[in-house]
Amino acid sequence: MTSTTASLAHAASGGWIAPRPKLVPATRGSATKINSTAPEAPNETTALLTLFRAHAFEQHFQPGSTVLLHGDTADAIYLVVSGTIRCCTVDSEGHRQIFSFSKKGEFVGISDMDIWHFTAEAVDHVILKSIPRSTLEQELAVNMSLRQEVRAYVRALLMRRERQMLTLIIAKGPDRLYQFLKEFAATRSGTGHVVLPMCRRDIGDHIGLSMEGVSRAFSRLKRQGLIDLKSHDRFKIVEDTDRTARPRPQLARA
Amino acid sequence: MTSTTASLAHAASGGWIAPRPKLVPATRGSATKINSTAPEAPNETTALLTLFRAHAFEQHFQPGSTVLLHGDTADAIYLVVSGTIRCCTVDSEGHRQIFSFSKKGEFVGISDMDIWHFTAEAVDHVILKSIPRSTLEQELAVNMSLRQEVRAYVRALLMRRERQMLTLIIAKGPDRLYQFLKEFAATRSGTGHVVLPMCRRDIGDHIGLSMEGVSRAFSRLKRQGLIDLKSHDRFKIVEDTDRTARPRPQLARA
DNA sequence: CGGTAAGTTGAGCCGTGTCAAGTTTAGTGG
DNA sequence: CCACTAAACTTGACACGGCTCAACTTACCG
């Protein structure tokens, strides 16, 4: 046993017996409103959504269960109705990298063609709409605007990954956390406190910090008055009234 | 002036007046052989290559000149005939992230649709074939297998970026350099020493180290006998005869 | 042969991982 | 409703990697 953290990560990601999701026909007209500024789907996706409205079935997932597994045949595509999904890869030594948290109105699995190149797991209780990949492929063959949408969508994913790489290298821990929180809060419409569905380790595997590092970064952001941390999973970005005054919103030594 | 390194990076990437590339009709049948295991084009790309064979023009670039600039209209796509190109983004403070070095037989600019989301610069003397984007778009509308190729290509780019993110977080400096060198050497057919066209800073901006860090990593790899460093830009991966013997090819403390 | 750019190496410092306590929170059963 | 327990989170001490600054070496070019 090389490391306890590694085995823990493994247990949380792939070791569990995934609860079989119950297949339920989608309730027609259940109005899944799409936030077009959502991080993983920043473009117009009317054609894709139309596809989901026409053919989708709903699936429920327990917290921690596996939605799709790296290496399996990619025979469906998904749309998150509620809850949060983490998309990640795990290397041979148990290290995990979470590329994105997919929330309400965001797609999962659009980029792959034959085999999943990543793993998706439910963070909390998740409801998903899914349609067979064959349906997508058939429609792609005849629907020009759908093709453009999918192309723009994958291109946006690529840009996002490159931006993530850049910030991983440049920004220090607290800066990365702040960016993540700001982005996360932006997808939530309300003005009150935002609830974080994922744990510290998940956040760490997303922004490249250890669990403890995330905790320290939270404390520092709170101490500096950049966030209002009500409880360990409820926060609010403190509006910076004079952002133009300070040349760099970088972190002070405090 | 906040930092000398930042301004240097800026000068090298965007500040120069780019020498205008000379437009030369492509010599027919100049047999650009494609290495299908090339990092940035790991899939079959016969349809794309056919397109280049039919319509391409050749362009020459001086070392350091800009091939395409972030924000400009993406009105062409490129195929590297010879030389090396660095594809990167530069943030507002001058930090640079090089996502890939594109070499002979690799495409550049396939993923974008309207505006370049990155900058490409010639590392050494570069010869490029290019075709108008409109040609690609017209062909995409009618050519199913070309669509599949482009889709597979962009998906491969996405996977590559995610793998890069993972190694950035997990592996330490020398490990990252070793991976990079091994990958780079793999695209060169010969059995002798491999020539590195790019400088230490370029490598650093690619694997997330400072210039000095790269130098130290080189020294360490050499000291441990993992690479044979003939000169500062000529190396060879030392064949590990008993790779199975050691459980992890990780770096020793030496 | 001197000058400039690129690369190497050393000293000191800061950020963050690890290990090891504490502390809070949520869940469970009396 | 409260006590108990387990899991998650927080915080501190220490070590190590890598950045920065600075000096030196090497290679290249006029």
Coordinates of C-alpha atoms (C1' of nucleotides) in Angstrom, one line a residue:
Chain A
M1 CA 0.0 0.0 0.0
T2 CA 1.9 3.0 -1.2
S3 CA -0.4 5.8 -0.1
T4 CA -3.6 6.1 1.8
T5 CA -4.8 9.1 -0.1
A6 CA -4.3 7.2 -3.4
S7 CA -6.4 4.3 -2.3
L8 CA -9.1 6.6 -1.0
A9 CA -9.2 8.4 -4.3
H10 CA -9.6 5.2 -6.0
A11 CA -12.4 4.0 -3.8
A12 CA -14.3 7.3 -4.4
S13 CA -13.9 7.1 -8.1
G14 CA -13.9 3.6 -9.5
G15 CA -14.0 1.1 -6.7
W16 CA -17.6 1.3 -5.9
I17 CA -20.3 -0.9 -7.2
A18 CA -22.3 1.7 -9.1
P19 CA -26.0 1.8 -8.2
R20 CA -27.8 0.9 -11.4
P21 CA -29.6 4.0 -12.6
K22 CA -33.3 3.7 -13.0
L23 CA -34.5 4.3 -16.5
V24 CA -37.5 6.6 -16.6
P25 CA -39.2 8.1 -19.7
A26 CA -38.6 11.9 -19.7
T27 CA -41.6 13.9 -18.6
R28 CA -42.5 15.9 -21.7
G29 CA -42.2 19.6 -21.5
S30 CA -40.3 19.6 -18.2
A31 CA -38.7 22.8 -19.4
T32 CA -35.0 22.3 -18.9
K33 CA -33.9 25.9 -19.1
I34 CA -30.4 26.4 -20.5
N35 CA -28.0 29.0 -19.3
S36 CA -26.1 29.9 -22.4
T37 CA -23.2 31.2 -20.4
A38 CA -22.5 27.9 -18.7
P39 CA -18.8 27.2 -18.7
E40 CA -18.9 23.9 -20.6
A41 CA -21.6 25.0 -23.1
P42 CA -20.8 28.6 -24.0
N43 CA -22.4 28.5 -27.4
E44 CA -25.9 28.4 -28.8
T45 CA -27.1 24.9 -28.7
T46 CA -30.6 25.0 -30.0
A47 CA -30.3 22.0 -32.4
L48 CA -28.7 19.8 -29.7
L49 CA -31.4 20.8 -27.2
T50 CA -34.1 20.0 -29.8
L51 CA -32.6 16.6 -30.1
F52 CA -32.8 16.1 -26.4
R53 CA -36.3 17.4 -26.2
A54 CA -37.4 14.9 -28.8
H55 CA -35.7 11.7 -27.7
A56 CA -34.4 12.0 -24.2
F57 CA -34.9 9.5 -21.3
E58 CA -34.2 10.5 -17.7
Q59 CA -31.8 8.7 -15.5
H60 CA -31.2 9.2 -11.7
F61 CA -27.8 8.7 -10.1
Q62 CA -26.9 8.4 -6.4
P63 CA -24.0 10.5 -5.1
G64 CA -20.7 8.9 -6.0
S65 CA -22.1 6.6 -8.6
T66 CA -20.5 6.3 -12.0
V67 CA -22.3 7.9 -14.9
L68 CA -19.8 6.7 -17.6
L69 CA -16.5 4.9 -17.4
H70 CA -13.3 5.6 -19.2
G71 CA -12.8 2.8 -21.8
D72 CA -16.5 1.8 -22.2
T73 CA -18.3 2.2 -25.5
A74 CA -19.6 5.7 -25.8
D75 CA -23.2 4.7 -26.8
A76 CA -25.0 7.8 -25.5
I77 CA -24.8 11.5 -24.8
Y78 CA -26.1 13.3 -21.8
L79 CA -27.7 16.5 -20.6
V80 CA -27.7 17.4 -16.9
V81 CA -31.2 18.2 -15.6
S82 CA -30.2 18.7 -12.0
G83 CA -27.2 18.0 -9.7
T84 CA -23.5 18.1 -10.4
I85 CA -21.2 15.7 -12.3
R86 CA -17.5 15.5 -12.2
C87 CA -15.6 14.6 -15.3
C88 CA -12.2 13.3 -14.7
T89 CA -9.3 10.9 -15.5
V90 CA -7.4 8.8 -13.0
D91 CA -3.9 7.7 -13.7
S92 CA -2.3 4.3 -12.8
E93 CA -1.1 5.6 -9.4
G94 CA -4.4 6.9 -8.3
H95 CA -3.9 10.6 -9.1
R96 CA -7.1 12.2 -10.3
Q97 CA -7.7 15.2 -12.5
I98 CA -11.2 16.7 -12.6
F99 CA -11.5 18.7 -15.9
S100 CA -15.0 20.0 -15.2
F101 CA -18.0 20.0 -13.0
S102 CA -21.1 19.7 -15.2
K103 CA -24.2 21.4 -13.9
K104 CA -27.8 21.9 -14.9
G105 CA -28.2 22.6 -18.6
E106 CA -24.7 21.3 -19.6
F107 CA -23.9 18.5 -21.9
V108 CA -21.7 15.5 -21.1
G109 CA -20.0 13.1 -23.6
I110 CA -20.5 15.2 -26.8
S111 CA -16.8 15.2 -27.7
D112 CA -16.3 11.4 -27.8
M113 CA -17.0 9.3 -30.8
D114 CA -16.5 5.6 -30.0
I115 CA -15.0 5.1 -26.5
W116 CA -15.2 7.3 -23.5
H117 CA -11.8 9.0 -22.9
F118 CA -12.8 10.1 -19.4
T119 CA -14.9 9.1 -16.5
A120 CA -18.0 10.9 -15.2
E121 CA -19.4 10.5 -11.7
A122 CA -22.3 12.0 -9.8
V123 CA -21.2 14.4 -7.1
D124 CA -24.6 14.7 -5.5
H125 CA -28.0 13.4 -6.5
V126 CA -28.1 13.8 -10.3
I127 CA -30.8 13.7 -12.9
L128 CA -29.7 13.2 -16.5
K129 CA -31.4 13.2 -19.9
S130 CA -29.8 10.9 -22.3
I131 CA -30.1 9.9 -26.0
P132 CA -28.4 7.2 -27.9
R133 CA -25.3 8.2 -29.8
S134 CA -26.7 6.6 -32.9
T135 CA -29.5 9.2 -32.8
L136 CA -26.9 12.0 -32.7
E137 CA -24.9 10.4 -35.5
Q138 CA -27.9 10.0 -37.8
E139 CA -28.9 13.6 -37.2
L140 CA -25.4 14.9 -37.7
A141 CA -25.3 13.3 -41.2
V142 CA -28.3 15.4 -42.4
N143 CA -28.4 18.5 -40.1
M144 CA -25.8 21.1 -41.0
S145 CA -26.5 23.5 -38.1
L146 CA -26.2 20.6 -35.6
R147 CA -22.8 19.8 -37.1
Q148 CA -21.8 23.5 -36.6
E149 CA -23.1 23.4 -33.1
V150 CA -21.2 20.3 -32.1
R151 CA -18.1 21.6 -33.8
A152 CA -18.3 24.9 -31.9
Y153 CA -19.0 23.1 -28.7
V154 CA -15.9 20.8 -28.9
R155 CA -13.8 23.8 -30.0
A156 CA -15.0 25.7 -26.9
L157 CA -14.0 22.7 -24.8
L158 CA -10.5 22.8 -26.3
M159 CA -10.2 26.5 -25.6
R160 CA -11.3 26.0 -22.1
R161 CA -8.7 23.3 -21.4
E162 CA -6.0 25.5 -22.8
R163 CA -7.1 28.3 -20.5
Q164 CA -7.1 25.9 -17.6
M165 CA -3.6 24.8 -18.4
L166 CA -2.4 28.4 -18.5
T167 CA -3.9 29.3 -15.1
L168 CA -2.6 26.1 -13.6
I169 CA 0.9 27.2 -14.4
I170 CA 0.7 30.9 -13.8
A171 CA -1.7 31.4 -10.9
K172 CA -0.9 30.2 -7.3
G173 CA -3.4 28.2 -5.2
P174 CA -5.6 30.9 -3.7
D175 CA -5.8 32.7 -7.1
R176 CA -6.9 29.5 -8.8
L177 CA -9.5 28.9 -6.1
Y178 CA -10.8 32.4 -6.4
Q179 CA -11.2 32.1 -10.2
F180 CA -13.0 28.7 -9.8
L181 CA -15.4 30.1 -7.2
K182 CA -16.1 33.2 -9.3
E183 CA -16.8 31.1 -12.3
F184 CA -18.9 28.7 -10.3
A185 CA -20.9 31.5 -8.8
A186 CA -21.5 33.0 -12.2
T187 CA -23.5 30.0 -13.3
R188 CA -25.9 30.4 -10.3
S189 CA -28.5 33.0 -10.9
G190 CA -29.4 34.0 -7.2
T191 CA -27.7 36.8 -5.4
G192 CA -27.4 35.0 -2.1
H193 CA -24.8 32.4 -1.0
V194 CA -23.8 29.7 -3.4
V195 CA -23.8 26.1 -2.3
L196 CA -20.8 24.0 -3.2
P197 CA -21.9 20.4 -3.8
M198 CA -18.4 19.0 -4.0
C199 CA -15.9 18.3 -1.3
R200 CA -12.4 19.8 -0.8
R201 CA -10.7 16.9 -2.4
D202 CA -12.8 17.3 -5.5
I203 CA -12.0 21.0 -5.7
G204 CA -8.3 20.2 -5.2
D205 CA -8.3 17.7 -8.0
H206 CA -9.8 20.3 -10.2
I207 CA -7.5 23.3 -9.5
G208 CA -4.4 21.3 -8.8
L209 CA -4.1 21.5 -5.0
S210 CA -4.1 19.0 -2.1
M211 CA -7.2 18.9 0.1
E212 CA -5.4 20.8 2.8
G213 CA -4.2 23.3 0.2
V214 CA -7.8 24.1 -0.8
S215 CA -8.7 24.6 2.8
R216 CA -5.8 27.0 3.3
A217 CA -6.8 28.9 0.2
F218 CA -10.4 29.2 1.4
S219 CA -9.1 30.6 4.7
R220 CA -6.9 33.1 3.0
L221 CA -9.6 34.3 0.7
K222 CA -11.9 34.7 3.6
R223 CA -9.2 36.5 5.7
Q224 CA -8.6 38.9 2.8
G225 CA -12.3 39.6 2.4
L226 CA -12.5 38.4 -1.1
I227 CA -15.2 35.8 -0.3
D228 CA -17.8 35.5 2.4
L229 CA -17.6 32.0 3.7
K230 CA -20.8 31.3 5.6
S231 CA -20.1 27.6 6.2
H232 CA -17.7 25.1 4.6
D233 CA -20.0 24.7 1.6
R234 CA -21.7 28.1 1.4
F235 CA -19.9 31.1 0.0
K236 CA -20.4 34.4 -1.8
I237 CA -18.0 36.5 -3.9
V238 CA -17.5 39.8 -2.2
E239 CA -18.2 42.6 -4.7
D240 CA -15.1 44.6 -5.2
T241 CA -16.5 48.1 -5.4
D242 CA -13.3 49.7 -6.6
R243 CA -11.7 47.0 -8.8
T244 CA -10.2 49.7 -11.1
A245 CA -8.4 51.3 -8.1
R246 CA -6.1 48.3 -7.6
P247 CA -4.0 47.6 -10.6
R248 CA -3.8 43.9 -10.0
P249 CA -6.5 41.9 -8.1
Q250 CA -3.7 39.6 -7.1
L251 CA -3.4 38.3 -3.6
A252 CA -1.7 40.4 -1.0
R253 CA 0.9 38.9 1.4
A254 CA -1.6 39.0 4.3
Chain B
M1 CA 8.6 47.9 -15.9
T2 CA 7.5 45.1 -13.7
S3 CA 9.6 42.3 -14.9
T4 CA 12.3 41.8 -17.6
T5 CA 11.3 38.3 -18.4
A6 CA 7.7 39.4 -19.1
S7 CA 8.8 42.0 -21.5
L8 CA 11.2 39.7 -23.2
A9 CA 8.4 37.1 -23.7
H10 CA 6.2 39.8 -25.1
A11 CA 8.9 40.9 -27.6
A12 CA 9.4 37.3 -28.7
S13 CA 5.8 36.6 -29.2
G14 CA 3.8 39.5 -30.4
G15 CA 5.8 42.7 -30.4
W16 CA 7.7 42.0 -33.6
I17 CA 6.8 43.2 -37.0
A18 CA 6.2 39.9 -38.7
P19 CA 8.1 39.4 -41.9
R20 CA 5.6 39.0 -44.6
P21 CA 5.6 35.4 -45.8
K22 CA 6.3 34.9 -49.5
L23 CA 3.5 33.2 -51.3
V24 CA 4.7 30.4 -53.6
P25 CA 2.6 27.8 -55.4
A26 CA 3.1 24.4 -54.0
T27 CA 5.4 22.1 -56.0
R28 CA 3.1 19.3 -57.2
G29 CA 3.8 15.9 -55.9
S30 CA 6.3 17.1 -53.4
A31 CA 5.3 14.0 -51.3
T32 CA 4.7 15.3 -47.8
K33 CA 5.0 12.0 -45.9
I34 CA 2.8 11.9 -42.8
N35 CA 3.8 10.3 -39.7
S36 CA 0.5 9.0 -38.3
T37 CA 1.9 8.8 -34.8
A38 CA 2.7 12.5 -34.7
P39 CA 1.5 14.0 -31.4
E40 CA -0.9 16.6 -32.8
A41 CA -2.3 14.4 -35.6
P42 CA -2.6 10.9 -34.2
N43 CA -5.4 9.8 -36.5
E44 CA -5.8 8.9 -40.2
T45 CA -6.0 12.1 -42.1
T46 CA -6.2 11.0 -45.8
A47 CA -9.1 13.3 -46.7
L48 CA -7.4 16.3 -45.1
L49 CA -4.2 15.5 -46.9
T50 CA -5.9 15.1 -50.2
L51 CA -7.3 18.6 -49.7
F52 CA -3.8 20.0 -49.1
R53 CA -2.4 18.1 -52.1
A54 CA -5.0 19.7 -54.4
H55 CA -5.1 23.3 -53.3
A56 CA -2.1 24.1 -51.1
F57 CA 0.3 27.0 -51.5
E58 CA 3.6 27.2 -49.8
Q59 CA 4.7 29.9 -47.5
H60 CA 8.1 30.5 -45.9
F61 CA 8.6 31.9 -42.4
Q62 CA 11.7 33.4 -40.7
P63 CA 12.6 32.2 -37.2
G64 CA 10.5 34.1 -34.7
S65 CA 8.0 35.4 -37.2
T66 CA 4.3 35.1 -36.5
V67 CA 2.3 32.5 -38.5
L68 CA -1.0 33.4 -37.2
L69 CA -2.1 35.8 -34.4
H70 CA -4.7 35.3 -31.6
G71 CA -7.8 37.4 -32.5
D72 CA -7.2 37.6 -36.3
T73 CA -9.8 36.0 -38.6
A74 CA -9.0 32.4 -39.2
D75 CA -9.1 32.4 -43.0
A76 CA -6.8 29.5 -43.7
I77 CA -5.5 26.2 -42.4
Y78 CA -1.9 25.0 -42.4
L79 CA 0.2 21.9 -42.9
V80 CA 3.8 22.0 -41.7
V81 CA 6.2 20.9 -44.5
S82 CA 9.4 21.6 -42.6
G83 CA 10.6 23.4 -39.5
T84 CA 8.9 23.8 -36.1
I85 CA 6.0 26.0 -35.0
R86 CA 5.1 26.8 -31.5
C87 CA 1.3 27.3 -30.7
C88 CA 0.7 29.3 -27.7
T89 CA -1.3 31.9 -25.8
V90 CA 0.1 34.9 -23.9
D91 CA -1.8 36.4 -21.0
S92 CA -2.0 40.1 -20.1
E93 CA 1.0 40.0 -17.9
G94 CA 3.3 38.4 -20.5
H95 CA 3.1 34.8 -19.2
R96 CA 3.2 32.4 -22.1
Q97 CA 1.9 28.9 -22.4
I98 CA 3.0 26.8 -25.4
F99 CA 0.5 24.1 -26.0
S100 CA 2.3 22.3 -28.8
F101 CA 5.2 22.3 -31.1
S102 CA 4.0 21.4 -34.6
K103 CA 6.5 19.6 -36.8
K104 CA 6.6 18.2 -40.3
G105 CA 3.4 16.6 -41.4
E106 CA 1.2 18.2 -38.6
F107 CA -1.7 20.5 -39.1
V108 CA -2.2 23.9 -37.6
G109 CA -5.4 25.8 -37.2
I110 CA -7.9 23.0 -37.9
S111 CA -9.8 23.4 -34.6
D112 CA -10.8 27.1 -35.1
M113 CA -13.8 28.3 -37.0
D114 CA -13.9 32.1 -37.3
I115 CA -11.1 33.7 -35.1
W116 CA -7.8 32.3 -34.0
H117 CA -7.9 31.4 -30.4
F118 CA -4.1 31.1 -30.2
T119 CA -0.9 32.4 -31.7
A120 CA 1.5 30.4 -33.9
E121 CA 5.1 31.4 -34.4
A122 CA 8.0 29.9 -36.3
V123 CA 10.7 28.5 -34.1
D124 CA 13.2 28.0 -36.8
H125 CA 12.9 28.4 -40.6
V126 CA 9.5 27.0 -41.4
I127 CA 7.8 26.0 -44.7
L128 CA 4.0 25.7 -44.6
K129 CA 1.4 24.6 -47.0
S130 CA -1.9 26.5 -46.6
I131 CA -5.4 26.4 -48.0
P132 CA -8.2 28.9 -47.6
R133 CA -10.6 28.1 -44.8
S134 CA -13.5 28.5 -47.3
T135 CA -12.2 25.5 -49.2
L136 CA -12.2 23.4 -46.1
E137 CA -15.7 24.6 -45.3
Q138 CA -17.1 23.8 -48.7
E139 CA -15.6 20.4 -48.7
L140 CA -16.9 19.7 -45.1
A141 CA -20.4 20.3 -46.3
V142 CA -20.3 17.5 -48.9
N143 CA -17.5 15.2 -47.6
M144 CA -18.6 12.9 -44.8
S145 CA -15.3 11.2 -44.2
L146 CA -13.5 14.6 -44.1
R147 CA -16.0 15.6 -41.4
Q148 CA -15.2 12.5 -39.4
E149 CA -11.5 13.1 -39.8
V150 CA -11.8 16.7 -38.5
R151 CA -13.9 15.6 -35.7
A152 CA -11.5 12.9 -34.7
Y153 CA -8.7 15.3 -35.0
V154 CA -10.1 17.9 -32.7
R155 CA -11.2 15.3 -30.2
A156 CA -7.6 14.0 -30.2
L157 CA -6.4 17.5 -29.5
L158 CA -8.8 17.7 -26.5
M159 CA -7.6 14.4 -25.1
R160 CA -4.0 15.6 -25.5
R161 CA -4.7 18.8 -23.6
E162 CA -6.3 16.9 -20.8
R163 CA -3.4 14.5 -20.6
Q164 CA -1.0 17.5 -20.5
M165 CA -3.0 19.0 -17.6
L166 CA -2.7 15.8 -15.7
T167 CA 1.0 15.5 -16.1
L168 CA 1.5 19.2 -15.3
I169 CA -0.1 18.6 -11.9
I170 CA 1.2 15.2 -11.1
A171 CA 4.8 15.0 -12.5
K172 CA 7.7 17.1 -11.2
G173 CA 10.0 19.1 -13.5
P174 CA 12.5 16.5 -14.6
D175 CA 9.8 13.9 -15.2
R176 CA 7.9 16.4 -17.4
L177 CA 11.0 17.2 -19.4
Y178 CA 11.8 13.5 -19.8
Q179 CA 8.3 12.8 -21.1
F180 CA 8.6 15.7 -23.5
L181 CA 11.9 14.6 -24.8
K182 CA 10.8 11.0 -25.2
E183 CA 7.7 12.2 -27.1
F184 CA 9.7 14.6 -29.2
A185 CA 12.3 12.0 -30.1
A186 CA 9.6 9.5 -31.0
T187 CA 8.5 11.8 -33.9
R188 CA 12.1 11.7 -35.3
S189 CA 12.8 8.6 -37.3
G190 CA 16.6 8.4 -37.0
T191 CA 18.5 6.5 -34.4
G192 CA 21.1 9.1 -33.7
H193 CA 20.9 12.3 -31.6
V194 CA 17.9 14.5 -31.9
V195 CA 18.2 18.2 -32.5
L196 CA 16.1 20.5 -30.4
P197 CA 15.1 23.5 -32.5
M198 CA 13.6 25.5 -29.6
C199 CA 15.4 27.3 -26.7
R200 CA 15.2 26.5 -23.0
R201 CA 12.6 29.2 -22.5
D202 CA 10.3 27.7 -25.1
I203 CA 10.6 24.3 -23.5
G204 CA 9.9 25.9 -20.1
D205 CA 6.8 27.6 -21.3
H206 CA 5.7 24.2 -22.7
I207 CA 6.2 22.0 -19.6
G208 CA 5.6 24.6 -17.0
L209 CA 9.1 25.4 -15.8
S210 CA 11.4 28.5 -15.8
M211 CA 14.3 28.6 -18.1
E212 CA 16.6 27.8 -15.3
G213 CA 14.4 25.0 -14.2
V214 CA 14.6 23.4 -17.6
S215 CA 18.4 23.6 -17.5
R216 CA 18.5 22.0 -14.1
A217 CA 16.2 19.3 -15.3
F218 CA 18.4 18.6 -18.3
S219 CA 21.5 18.3 -16.0
R220 CA 19.7 16.0 -13.7
L221 CA 18.5 13.7 -16.4
K222 CA 22.0 13.6 -17.8
R223 CA 23.5 12.9 -14.4
Q224 CA 21.1 10.0 -13.9
G225 CA 21.9 8.6 -17.3
L226 CA 18.4 8.8 -18.7
I227 CA 19.5 11.0 -21.6
D228 CA 22.7 11.5 -23.5
L229 CA 23.2 15.2 -23.9
K230 CA 25.8 15.8 -26.6
S231 CA 25.4 19.5 -26.7
H232 CA 22.8 22.0 -25.4
D233 CA 20.5 21.1 -28.4
R234 CA 21.4 17.5 -29.2
F235 CA 20.2 14.7 -27.1
K236 CA 19.3 11.0 -27.2
I237 CA 17.1 9.0 -25.0
V238 CA 19.1 6.3 -23.3
E239 CA 17.5 2.9 -23.9
D240 CA 16.5 1.4 -20.6
T241 CA 17.5 -2.2 -21.0
D242 CA 15.7 -3.4 -17.9
R243 CA 12.7 -1.2 -17.6
T244 CA 10.7 -4.0 -16.0
A245 CA 13.3 -4.4 -13.3
R246 CA 12.5 -1.0 -11.7
P247 CA 8.9 -0.8 -10.6
R248 CA 8.7 2.9 -11.3
P249 CA 10.9 4.8 -13.8
Q250 CA 10.5 7.7 -11.4
L251 CA 13.5 9.9 -10.6
A252 CA 15.9 8.9 -7.8
R253 CA 17.1 11.5 -5.3
A254 CA 20.5 11.6 -7.0
Chain C
dC1 C1' 39.3 38.7 -30.9
dG2 C1' 35.8 41.0 -28.4
dG3 C1' 30.7 41.2 -27.8
dT4 C1' 26.3 39.4 -27.3
dA5 C1' 23.0 35.9 -26.5
dA6 C1' 22.0 31.5 -24.6
dG7 C1' 22.8 28.2 -21.3
dT8 C1' 24.5 26.5 -16.7
dT9 C1' 25.0 26.6 -11.8
dG10 C1' 24.6 28.3 -6.9
dA11 C1' 22.2 30.8 -2.8
dG12 C1' 18.1 32.1 -0.8
dC13 C1' 13.2 32.3 -0.5
dC14 C1' 8.3 31.2 -1.1
dG15 C1' 4.5 28.0 -2.1
dT16 C1' 2.6 23.9 -1.3
dG17 C1' 2.6 18.7 -0.3
dT18 C1' 2.8 15.7 3.6
dC19 C1' 2.0 14.3 8.2
dA20 C1' -0.2 15.0 12.3
dA21 C1' -3.0 17.0 15.4
dG22 C1' -7.5 19.4 16.4
dT23 C1' -12.4 21.0 15.2
dT24 C1' -16.7 21.1 13.1
dT25 C1' -20.6 18.8 10.9
dA26 C1' -23.8 15.3 9.8
dG27 C1' -25.8 11.1 10.9
dT28 C1' -27.4 7.4 14.1
dG29 C1' -29.5 5.4 17.9
dG30 C1' -31.0 5.8 22.5
Chain D
dC1 C1' -33.8 15.8 22.4
dC2 C1' -29.2 14.5 23.4
dA3 C1' -24.9 11.6 23.2
dC4 C1' -21.9 9.2 20.3
dT5 C1' -19.4 8.3 16.1
dA6 C1' -17.5 9.0 11.6
dA7 C1' -16.4 11.8 8.1
dA8 C1' -15.1 16.2 6.5
dC9 C1' -12.7 20.2 7.3
dT10 C1' -9.1 23.2 9.5
dT11 C1' -4.7 24.3 11.2
dG12 C1' 0.2 23.9 12.3
dA13 C1' 5.1 22.0 11.6
dC14 C1' 8.3 20.6 8.5
dA15 C1' 10.5 19.3 4.0
dC16 C1' 11.1 19.8 -0.7
dG17 C1' 10.5 21.6 -5.4
dG18 C1' 11.0 25.3 -8.1
dC19 C1' 11.4 30.5 -8.9
dT20 C1' 14.3 34.5 -8.6
dC21 C1' 18.5 36.8 -8.6
dA22 C1' 23.1 36.7 -9.7
dA23 C1' 27.5 35.0 -11.3
dC24 C1' 29.8 32.4 -14.5
dT25 C1' 30.5 29.6 -18.9
dT26 C1' 29.8 28.5 -23.6
dA27 C1' 28.6 29.2 -28.3
dC28 C1' 28.1 32.2 -32.0
dC29 C1' 29.1 36.1 -35.1
dG30 C1' 30.9 40.2 -36.8

